[in-house]
C-alpha positions as a Python dict, from the first residue, in 0.01 Angstrom:
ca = {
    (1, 'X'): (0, 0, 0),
    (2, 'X'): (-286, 165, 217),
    (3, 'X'): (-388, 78, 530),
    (4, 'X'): (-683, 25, 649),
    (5, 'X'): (-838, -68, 991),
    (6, 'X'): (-595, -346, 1106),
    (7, 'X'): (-469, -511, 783),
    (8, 'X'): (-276, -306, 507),
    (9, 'X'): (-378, -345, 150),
    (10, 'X'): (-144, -419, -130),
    (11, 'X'): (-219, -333, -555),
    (12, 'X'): (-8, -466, -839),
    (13, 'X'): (-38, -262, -1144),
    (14, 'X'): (155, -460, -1354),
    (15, 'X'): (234, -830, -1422),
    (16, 'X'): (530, -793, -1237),
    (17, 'X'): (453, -645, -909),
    (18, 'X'): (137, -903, -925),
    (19, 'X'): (407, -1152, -947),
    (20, 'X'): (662, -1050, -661),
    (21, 'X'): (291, -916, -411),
    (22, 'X'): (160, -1274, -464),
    (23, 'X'): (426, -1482, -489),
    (24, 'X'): (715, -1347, -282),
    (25, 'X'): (536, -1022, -28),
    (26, 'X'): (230, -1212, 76),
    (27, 'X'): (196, -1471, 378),
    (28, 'X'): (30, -1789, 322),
    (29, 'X'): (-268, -1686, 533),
    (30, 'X'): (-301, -1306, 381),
    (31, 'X'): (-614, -1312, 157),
    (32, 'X'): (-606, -1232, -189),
    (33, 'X'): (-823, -1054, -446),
    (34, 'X'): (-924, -1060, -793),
    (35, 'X'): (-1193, -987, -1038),
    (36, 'X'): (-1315, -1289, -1191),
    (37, 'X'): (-1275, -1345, -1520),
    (38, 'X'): (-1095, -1029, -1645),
    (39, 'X'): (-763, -874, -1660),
    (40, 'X'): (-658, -695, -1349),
    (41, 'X'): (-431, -648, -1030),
    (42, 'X'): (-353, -865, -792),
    (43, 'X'): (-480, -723, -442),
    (44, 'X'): (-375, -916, -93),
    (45, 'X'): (-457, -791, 187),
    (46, 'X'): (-235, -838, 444),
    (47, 'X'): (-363, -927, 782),
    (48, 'X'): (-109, -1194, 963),
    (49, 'X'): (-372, -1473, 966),
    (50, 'X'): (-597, -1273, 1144),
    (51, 'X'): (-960, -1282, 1041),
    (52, 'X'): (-983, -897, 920),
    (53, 'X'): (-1318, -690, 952),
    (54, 'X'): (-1556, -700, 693),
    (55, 'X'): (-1506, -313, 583),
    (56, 'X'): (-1167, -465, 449),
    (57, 'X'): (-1315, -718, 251),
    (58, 'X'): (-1494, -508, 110),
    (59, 'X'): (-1213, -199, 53),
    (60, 'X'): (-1009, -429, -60),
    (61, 'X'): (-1265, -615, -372),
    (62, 'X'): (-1324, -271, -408),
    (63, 'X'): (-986, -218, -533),
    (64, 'X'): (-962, -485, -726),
    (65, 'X'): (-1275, -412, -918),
    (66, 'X'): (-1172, -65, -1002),
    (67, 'X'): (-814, -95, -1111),
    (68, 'X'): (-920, -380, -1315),
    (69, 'X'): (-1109, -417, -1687),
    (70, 'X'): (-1453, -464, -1518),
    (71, 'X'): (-1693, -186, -1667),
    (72, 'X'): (-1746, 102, -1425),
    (73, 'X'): (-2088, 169, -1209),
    (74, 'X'): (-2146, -219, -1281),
    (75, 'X'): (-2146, -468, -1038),
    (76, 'X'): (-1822, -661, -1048),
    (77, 'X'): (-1763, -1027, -871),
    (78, 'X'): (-1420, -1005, -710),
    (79, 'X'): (-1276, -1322, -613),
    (80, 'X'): (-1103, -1386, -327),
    (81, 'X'): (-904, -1687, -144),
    (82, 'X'): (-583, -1753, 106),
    (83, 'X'): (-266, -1690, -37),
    (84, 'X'): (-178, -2099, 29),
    (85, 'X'): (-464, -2135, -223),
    (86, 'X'): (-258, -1977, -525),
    (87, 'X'): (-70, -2169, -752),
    (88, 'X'): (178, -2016, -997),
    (89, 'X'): (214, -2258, -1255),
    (90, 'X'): (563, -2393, -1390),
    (91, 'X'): (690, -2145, -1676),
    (92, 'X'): (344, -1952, -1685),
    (93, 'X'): (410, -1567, -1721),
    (94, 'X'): (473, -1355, -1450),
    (95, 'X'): (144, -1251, -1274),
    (96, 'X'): (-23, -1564, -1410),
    (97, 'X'): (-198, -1818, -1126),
    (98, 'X'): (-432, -2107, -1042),
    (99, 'X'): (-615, -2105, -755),
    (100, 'X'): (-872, -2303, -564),
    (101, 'X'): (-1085, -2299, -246),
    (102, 'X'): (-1230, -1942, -312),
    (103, 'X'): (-1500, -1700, -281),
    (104, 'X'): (-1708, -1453, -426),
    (105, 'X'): (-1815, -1049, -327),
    (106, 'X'): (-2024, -860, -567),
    (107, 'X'): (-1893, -477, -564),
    (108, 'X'): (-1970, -179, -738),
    (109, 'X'): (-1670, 4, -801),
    (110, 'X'): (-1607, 297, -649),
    (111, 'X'): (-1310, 535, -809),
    (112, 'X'): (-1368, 774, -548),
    (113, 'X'): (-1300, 543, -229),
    (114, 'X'): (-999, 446, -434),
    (115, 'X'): (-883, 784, -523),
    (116, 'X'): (-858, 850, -143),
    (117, 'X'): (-691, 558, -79),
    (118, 'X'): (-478, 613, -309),
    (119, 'X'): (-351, 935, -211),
    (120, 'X'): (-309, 798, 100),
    (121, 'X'): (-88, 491, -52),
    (122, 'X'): (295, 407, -87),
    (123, 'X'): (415, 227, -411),
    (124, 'X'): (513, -105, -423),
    (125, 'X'): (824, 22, -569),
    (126, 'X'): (836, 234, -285),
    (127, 'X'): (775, -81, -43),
    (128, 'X'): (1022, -276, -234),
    (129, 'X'): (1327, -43, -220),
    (130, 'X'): (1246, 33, 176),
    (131, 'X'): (1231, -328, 266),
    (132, 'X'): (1571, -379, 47),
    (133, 'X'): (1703, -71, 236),
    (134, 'X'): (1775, 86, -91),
    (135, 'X'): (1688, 440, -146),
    (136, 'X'): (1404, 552, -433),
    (137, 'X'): (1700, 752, -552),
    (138, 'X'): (1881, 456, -724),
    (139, 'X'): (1921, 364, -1041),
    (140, 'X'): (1658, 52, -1012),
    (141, 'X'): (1368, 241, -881),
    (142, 'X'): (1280, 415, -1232),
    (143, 'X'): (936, 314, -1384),
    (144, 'X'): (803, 127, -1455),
    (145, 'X'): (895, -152, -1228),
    (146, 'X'): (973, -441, -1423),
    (147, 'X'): (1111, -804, -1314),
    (148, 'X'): (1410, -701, -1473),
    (149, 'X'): (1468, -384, -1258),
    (150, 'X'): (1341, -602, -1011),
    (151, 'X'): (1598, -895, -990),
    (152, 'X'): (1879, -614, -1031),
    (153, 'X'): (1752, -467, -702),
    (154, 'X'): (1812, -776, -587),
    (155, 'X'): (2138, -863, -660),
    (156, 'X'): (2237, -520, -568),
    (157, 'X'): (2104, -558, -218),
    (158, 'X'): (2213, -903, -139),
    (159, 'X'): (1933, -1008, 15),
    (160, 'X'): (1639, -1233, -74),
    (161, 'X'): (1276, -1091, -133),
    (162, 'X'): (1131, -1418, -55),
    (163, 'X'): (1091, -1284, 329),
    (164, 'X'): (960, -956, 310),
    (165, 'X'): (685, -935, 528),
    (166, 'X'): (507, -705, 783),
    (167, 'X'): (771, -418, 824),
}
């Protein structure tokens, strides 16, 4: 999680925290992020329907580029759409969409704007337990942070993920 001038900037790292950021964290109107035609993370960028600046379009496919397969010091194309755009399929995998209605940035990706973000960044563990009001001491906070560990958090807690937002 890192924010940036008015939005906040989210990066799965795994399937399953692509999964729960795109399909249970992120508003309909939040814009989303990935590299086109490659494996990598998920990357919404959170902005309450509000038309964000372009510095955090550009952070943001920036992010996706370089935690993602793309070959580094290339230029990457980094999709990028409304969350109401993605689709998860029926019985697909977890971090596994559709989507429609997007566009296109061309990036070169830059590990060192993305190492200082990132040291400026919270987990989405991190996010997840605070929002639960669990503690990162638990037991369900270990890594890596599966679907598994995931739905235990949320039995444990009681309450649904389906409504974390903005907090």
């Amino acid at each position: 999680v890192i924010d940036l001038g008015g939005c906040r900037v989210l990066c799965g790292k795994n399937n399953a925290q692509n999964d729960w950021l795109t399909n249970r964290l992120a508003g309909k109107n939040d814009i989303w992020f990935h590299v086109k035609g490659l494996p990598g993370p998920h990357v919404v960028l959170l902005c309450g329907g509000e038309e964000p600046p372009a510095s955090d379009f550009t952070e943001a496919a920036n992010i996706a580029a370089v935690y993602s397969k793309a070959p580094r010091g290339q230029k990457t194309e980094v999709d990028y759409t409304r969350v109401k755009n993605i689709k998860k399929p029926p019985a697909s995998k977890p971090g596994y969409v559709t989507f429609s209605s997007n566009y296109s940035a061309v990036v070169t990706p830059d590990p060192d704007a993305a190492e200082r973000l990132e040291r400026e960044a919270e987990t989405l563990p991190a996010l997840f337990l605070r929002r639960e009001g669990l503690s990162e001491t638990s037991d369900a906070s270990d890594s890596p942070f599966s679907l598994k560990k995931l739905k235990k958090i949320r039995k444990k807690s009681g309450k649904p993920i389906d409504k974390c937002r903005n907090g």
